[in-house]
XYZ file of C-alpha atoms in Angstrom:
360
model
C 11.684 17.541 58.212
C 8.751 15.195 58.915
C 9.209 15.578 62.687
C 9.394 19.380 62.426
C 6.311 19.428 60.281
C 4.387 17.336 62.800
C 5.516 19.452 65.739
C 4.340 22.665 64.095
C 1.297 21.380 62.253
C -0.350 19.424 65.081
C -0.764 22.461 67.433
C -2.197 24.438 64.574
C -4.643 21.685 63.749
C -5.735 21.451 67.365
C -6.078 25.200 67.514
C -8.175 25.158 64.300
C -10.369 22.367 65.754
C -10.863 24.290 69.005
C -11.697 27.472 67.192
C -9.550 30.320 65.908
C -9.465 33.543 67.937
C -12.005 36.067 66.738
C -10.539 38.073 63.908
C -13.351 40.678 64.089
C -16.208 41.647 66.337
C -19.398 43.514 65.542
C -21.167 46.319 67.284
C -24.973 46.475 66.983
C -26.505 49.872 67.476
C -29.837 51.542 66.796
C -30.831 54.931 65.522
C -33.549 56.945 67.229
C -36.394 58.944 65.791
C -36.638 62.304 67.546
C -39.965 64.117 67.128
C -40.697 67.528 68.721
C -43.770 69.683 68.785
C -44.320 73.107 70.345
C -46.462 76.210 69.785
C -45.045 79.640 69.037
C -46.660 82.120 71.439
C -46.437 85.146 69.097
C -48.122 83.462 66.125
C -49.875 80.594 67.863
C -48.341 78.368 65.185
C -47.598 74.718 65.941
C -44.083 73.731 64.983
C -43.456 70.065 64.334
C -40.247 68.228 63.506
C -39.353 64.577 63.174
C -36.042 63.086 62.035
C -33.978 59.953 62.579
C -31.260 62.061 64.080
C -30.446 60.274 67.315
C -28.546 57.178 68.368
C -29.268 54.943 71.337
C -26.551 54.379 73.862
C -25.043 50.905 73.828
C -26.295 50.197 77.346
C -29.573 52.017 76.960
C -32.899 50.203 76.681
C -34.120 50.274 73.101
C -37.511 51.606 73.954
C -39.732 54.555 73.159
C -40.130 57.501 75.516
C -41.969 60.791 75.499
C -42.317 63.880 77.753
C -41.625 67.540 78.053
C -38.061 68.661 77.473
C -36.339 69.894 80.620
C -32.847 71.334 81.292
C -31.379 70.352 84.663
C -29.081 73.343 85.172
C -25.905 72.478 87.066
C -26.300 68.750 86.321
C -25.654 67.778 89.985
C -27.868 66.047 92.442
C -28.250 69.144 94.588
C -29.113 71.587 91.786
C -32.598 73.171 92.105
C -34.969 71.830 89.545
C -38.675 70.993 89.597
C -39.319 68.474 86.837
C -42.794 67.818 85.415
C -44.455 64.448 85.810
C -43.126 63.064 82.544
C -40.072 64.713 81.199
C -36.976 64.196 79.057
C -33.652 65.653 80.185
C -31.645 67.608 77.601
C -27.981 67.795 78.658
C -24.822 68.926 76.896
C -21.800 66.744 76.268
C -18.785 67.871 78.242
C -18.211 69.203 81.717
C -18.836 66.519 84.301
C -18.916 62.863 83.468
C -21.827 61.749 81.289
C -22.459 58.841 83.585
C -23.075 61.248 86.456
C -25.430 63.376 84.309
C -27.457 60.305 83.357
C -27.546 59.075 86.955
C -28.796 62.443 88.206
C -31.479 62.581 85.541
C -32.610 59.090 86.320
C -32.707 59.993 90.005
C -35.121 62.790 89.141
C -37.454 60.356 87.311
C -36.570 61.402 83.784
C -38.156 59.180 81.142
C -35.141 59.623 78.882
C -31.929 61.598 78.561
C -30.992 63.395 75.295
C -27.314 64.290 75.091
C -26.286 66.754 72.375
C -22.733 66.740 71.173
C -20.115 69.474 71.404
C -19.870 72.099 68.640
C -16.544 70.726 67.388
C -18.193 67.358 66.570
C -21.020 68.861 64.515
C -23.715 66.384 63.583
C -21.697 63.385 64.707
C -23.254 60.981 67.179
C -20.291 58.607 67.260
C -19.037 59.724 70.651
C -18.660 56.543 72.751
C -21.743 56.151 74.890
C -21.282 52.511 75.897
C -21.479 53.367 79.573
C -24.685 55.399 79.228
C -27.981 54.130 80.520
C -29.113 53.621 84.040
C -31.764 51.059 84.867
C -34.778 51.765 82.680
C -33.683 55.242 81.580
C -33.503 55.649 77.827
C -30.356 57.488 76.670
C -29.808 58.830 73.180
C -27.236 61.194 71.584
C -27.920 63.791 68.949
C -25.647 66.161 67.014
C -24.906 69.704 68.122
C -27.282 71.390 65.576
C -30.176 69.164 66.569
C -29.475 69.913 70.226
C -29.487 73.673 69.618
C -32.735 73.347 67.644
C -34.435 71.715 70.618
C -32.725 73.962 73.220
C -33.639 77.275 71.590
C -37.463 77.243 72.298
C -36.869 75.682 75.718
C -34.628 78.618 76.683
C -37.436 80.969 75.633
C -39.750 79.278 78.068
C -41.769 77.362 75.522
C -42.935 73.872 76.433
C -41.496 71.409 73.953
C -42.916 67.922 73.810
C -40.522 65.239 72.613
C -41.179 61.683 71.437
C -38.359 59.185 71.045
C -38.921 55.956 69.076
C -36.602 53.154 67.903
C -35.128 53.490 64.420
C -33.077 51.135 62.282
C -30.648 48.509 63.476
C -27.020 48.880 62.314
C -24.177 46.393 62.576
C -20.674 47.817 62.596
C -17.723 45.458 62.094
C -14.437 45.987 63.886
C -11.222 44.069 63.171
C -9.252 42.601 66.022
C -5.634 43.574 65.329
C -4.091 40.904 67.530
C -6.167 38.208 65.876
C -5.145 39.404 62.438
C -1.460 39.212 63.418
C -1.954 35.708 64.897
C -3.744 34.436 61.782
C -1.116 35.995 59.505
C 1.732 34.333 61.484
C -0.082 30.964 61.410
C -0.701 31.276 57.681
C 2.900 32.234 56.931
C 4.155 29.367 59.061
C 1.973 26.887 57.229
C 3.120 28.243 53.888
C 6.813 27.999 54.894
C 6.278 24.382 56.057
C 4.416 23.511 52.839
C 7.096 25.163 50.686
C 9.880 23.370 52.537
C 8.101 20.029 52.181
C 7.557 20.613 48.444
C 11.229 21.526 47.944
C 12.293 18.454 49.838
C 9.892 16.258 47.885
C 11.021 17.516 44.468
C 14.733 17.329 45.360
C 14.258 13.720 46.409
C 12.304 13.021 43.274
C 14.941 14.634 41.106
C 17.731 12.632 42.771
C 15.736 9.422 42.452
C 15.021 10.114 38.739
C 18.709 10.871 38.133
C 19.788 7.623 39.798
C 17.193 5.722 37.754
C 18.543 7.273 34.524
C 22.100 6.435 35.488
C 21.157 2.878 36.465
C 19.216 2.473 33.250
C 22.194 3.693 31.212
C 24.591 1.369 32.998
C 22.168 -1.530 32.586
C 21.931 -0.928 28.863
C 25.757 -0.816 28.599
C 25.965 -4.078 30.540
C 23.453 -5.751 28.270
C 25.416 -4.659 25.207
C 28.631 -5.950 26.766
C 27.097 -9.296 27.655
C 25.803 -9.654 24.097
C 29.402 -9.425 22.827
C 30.564 -12.383 24.916
C 30.651 -15.603 22.848
C 28.110 -18.364 23.504
C 28.703 -22.053 22.645
C 26.719 -25.243 22.894
C 28.752 -28.134 24.255
C 28.966 -31.382 22.332
C 29.807 -34.900 23.347
C 33.305 -34.653 21.837
C 33.993 -31.512 23.904
C 33.944 -33.228 27.288
C 37.723 -33.298 27.658
C 38.692 -29.776 26.589
C 37.818 -28.079 29.930
C 39.424 -30.299 32.534
C 40.006 -27.309 34.856
C 36.313 -26.364 34.808
C 34.348 -29.545 35.103
C 31.386 -27.742 36.549
C 29.776 -24.269 36.595
C 31.064 -22.184 39.507
C 27.620 -20.620 39.974
C 25.250 -23.576 39.991
C 27.910 -26.220 40.851
C 26.521 -28.481 38.124
C 28.724 -30.519 35.834
C 28.834 -29.503 32.208
C 26.863 -31.855 29.950
C 26.337 -32.149 26.267
C 23.989 -29.557 24.775
C 24.623 -27.145 27.657
C 24.802 -23.531 26.507
C 27.859 -21.822 27.998
C 29.241 -18.279 27.792
C 32.999 -17.564 27.626
C 34.222 -14.495 29.543
C 37.265 -12.424 28.532
C 39.198 -14.045 31.395
C 38.591 -17.459 29.705
C 36.247 -18.738 32.422
C 33.119 -20.385 31.190
C 29.749 -20.660 32.917
C 26.232 -21.746 32.017
C 24.629 -18.984 30.070
C 21.475 -19.023 32.226
C 23.656 -18.738 35.324
C 26.185 -16.113 34.232
C 23.920 -13.667 32.437
C 21.912 -12.575 35.529
C 25.108 -12.441 37.534
C 26.848 -10.180 35.034
C 23.782 -7.959 34.720
C 24.020 -7.171 38.437
C 27.731 -7.655 39.299
C 29.446 -7.092 35.896
C 32.434 -9.145 37.145
C 33.595 -12.725 36.754
C 32.452 -14.790 39.771
C 35.836 -16.466 39.981
C 38.567 -13.896 39.250
C 36.465 -10.711 39.660
C 37.490 -9.373 36.271
C 35.360 -6.351 35.286
C 33.920 -7.272 31.889
C 33.164 -3.613 31.160
C 36.762 -2.644 31.488
C 37.890 -5.721 29.626
C 35.585 -4.876 26.743
C 36.747 -1.221 26.608
C 33.574 0.116 28.237
C 35.259 1.852 31.042
C 35.142 5.589 31.050
C 38.572 6.540 32.397
C 41.548 7.618 30.428
C 43.089 4.112 30.670
C 41.313 1.376 28.721
C 41.989 -2.297 28.966
C 41.936 -4.106 25.648
C 39.629 -7.055 25.518
C 41.445 -10.419 25.498
C 41.261 -12.604 22.498
C 37.751 -13.883 22.231
C 36.901 -17.501 21.842
C 35.825 -16.915 18.273
C 39.437 -16.071 17.302
C 40.721 -19.425 18.547
C 40.878 -21.947 15.671
C 38.007 -24.294 15.697
C 40.235 -27.324 15.492
C 41.661 -26.416 18.984
C 38.135 -26.523 20.501
C 36.460 -29.323 18.639
C 38.641 -32.339 18.203
C 36.928 -34.703 15.844
C 37.023 -38.331 16.408
C 37.383 -40.196 13.188
C 35.225 -43.259 12.921
C 38.042 -45.357 11.474
C 40.512 -44.420 14.252
C 40.989 -46.344 17.352
C 38.715 -45.075 20.132
C 41.477 -45.038 22.715
C 44.021 -43.251 20.592
C 41.323 -40.686 19.499
C 40.423 -39.961 23.077
C 44.087 -39.524 23.968
C 44.606 -37.136 21.084
C 41.509 -35.178 22.065
C 42.696 -34.928 25.700
C 46.150 -33.901 24.593
C 44.656 -31.092 22.476
C 42.458 -30.035 25.392
C 45.448 -29.830 27.735
C 47.308 -27.692 25.205
C 44.217 -25.470 24.874
C 43.999 -25.079 28.636
C 47.619 -23.973 28.716
C 46.794 -21.360 26.064
C 43.826 -20.174 28.120
C 45.942 -19.919 31.250
C 48.610 -17.888 29.430
C 45.932 -15.552 28.037
C 44.488 -15.196 31.524
C 47.895 -14.265 32.926
C 48.341 -11.676 30.224
C 44.855 -10.201 30.898
C 45.571 -10.087 34.629
C 48.884 -8.366 34.045
C 47.190 -5.795 31.812
C 44.502 -5.110 34.421
C 47.147 -4.848 37.139
C 48.878 -2.078 35.285
């Protein structure tokens, strides 16, 4: 999981550091103010009109221009046409290629080219004109009604003076479809990786917490079981009762008076400070491997092993053989040793019985 995450995440990080592909791009375009003025011959009335009704071509210089409106009939380089000194070409959209129309008008020294749209587009000036513009020739596009308004007096032979000036700047945003798909895929990939990592993390945390709870429960049971094992403090007169266990099997130290020992169900004794940590971790006798949990009826199966007779049930006179002050020291010691040997035999018999029970 970690290796997969690194393999997928590192390229994305490098890509992010180097710059994401452009999700969108913007188009900056300018409107054009179109002003016309002419005189009606019949009434000698001056007609003026000014409106922000044009749009500069993307490749056109954003400059002002003025001159008389002329119509280059035919639109080809060989068409007969005598332009005035300063003139603006009015051409229709459609027919031959707009680039050729602009080039022919520029070749005839036109100060600007005004292209009016087709009737089906109405007032729209959104026809792509990115290729329009030749050298210093200003190129704008107007809607069909505006073109007809300018064309009508020109067709009647009236001189129409036109002035073109720069209008407002507009920024149009476009979305890059491929970049959107790429960013979406990268985002989904990162989300999947993050979700998988979170699932892995919480599963591991749940398993770890469960094992902790189980370990804590087992530890508490073990502590309770250890607390049930009898504890005794050895006395000077007890030095002969445990001939078979002269020293602690854990620390290999001889038993001495005032040592605190713990008796296990298997009748083995150990120093309390030695056996308690061992039982807390191992839960078995260091010598015969008897499971104290099973021996003390803590085991969870259908079969339970009864705990052997504890040390507290053994008569005290079998453990502590008193030495009477008036008795002979030698005979008292012999009697004590004899009692200890008998006690050891009892312990061995109990151990055999416990082993047989566990074996079943």
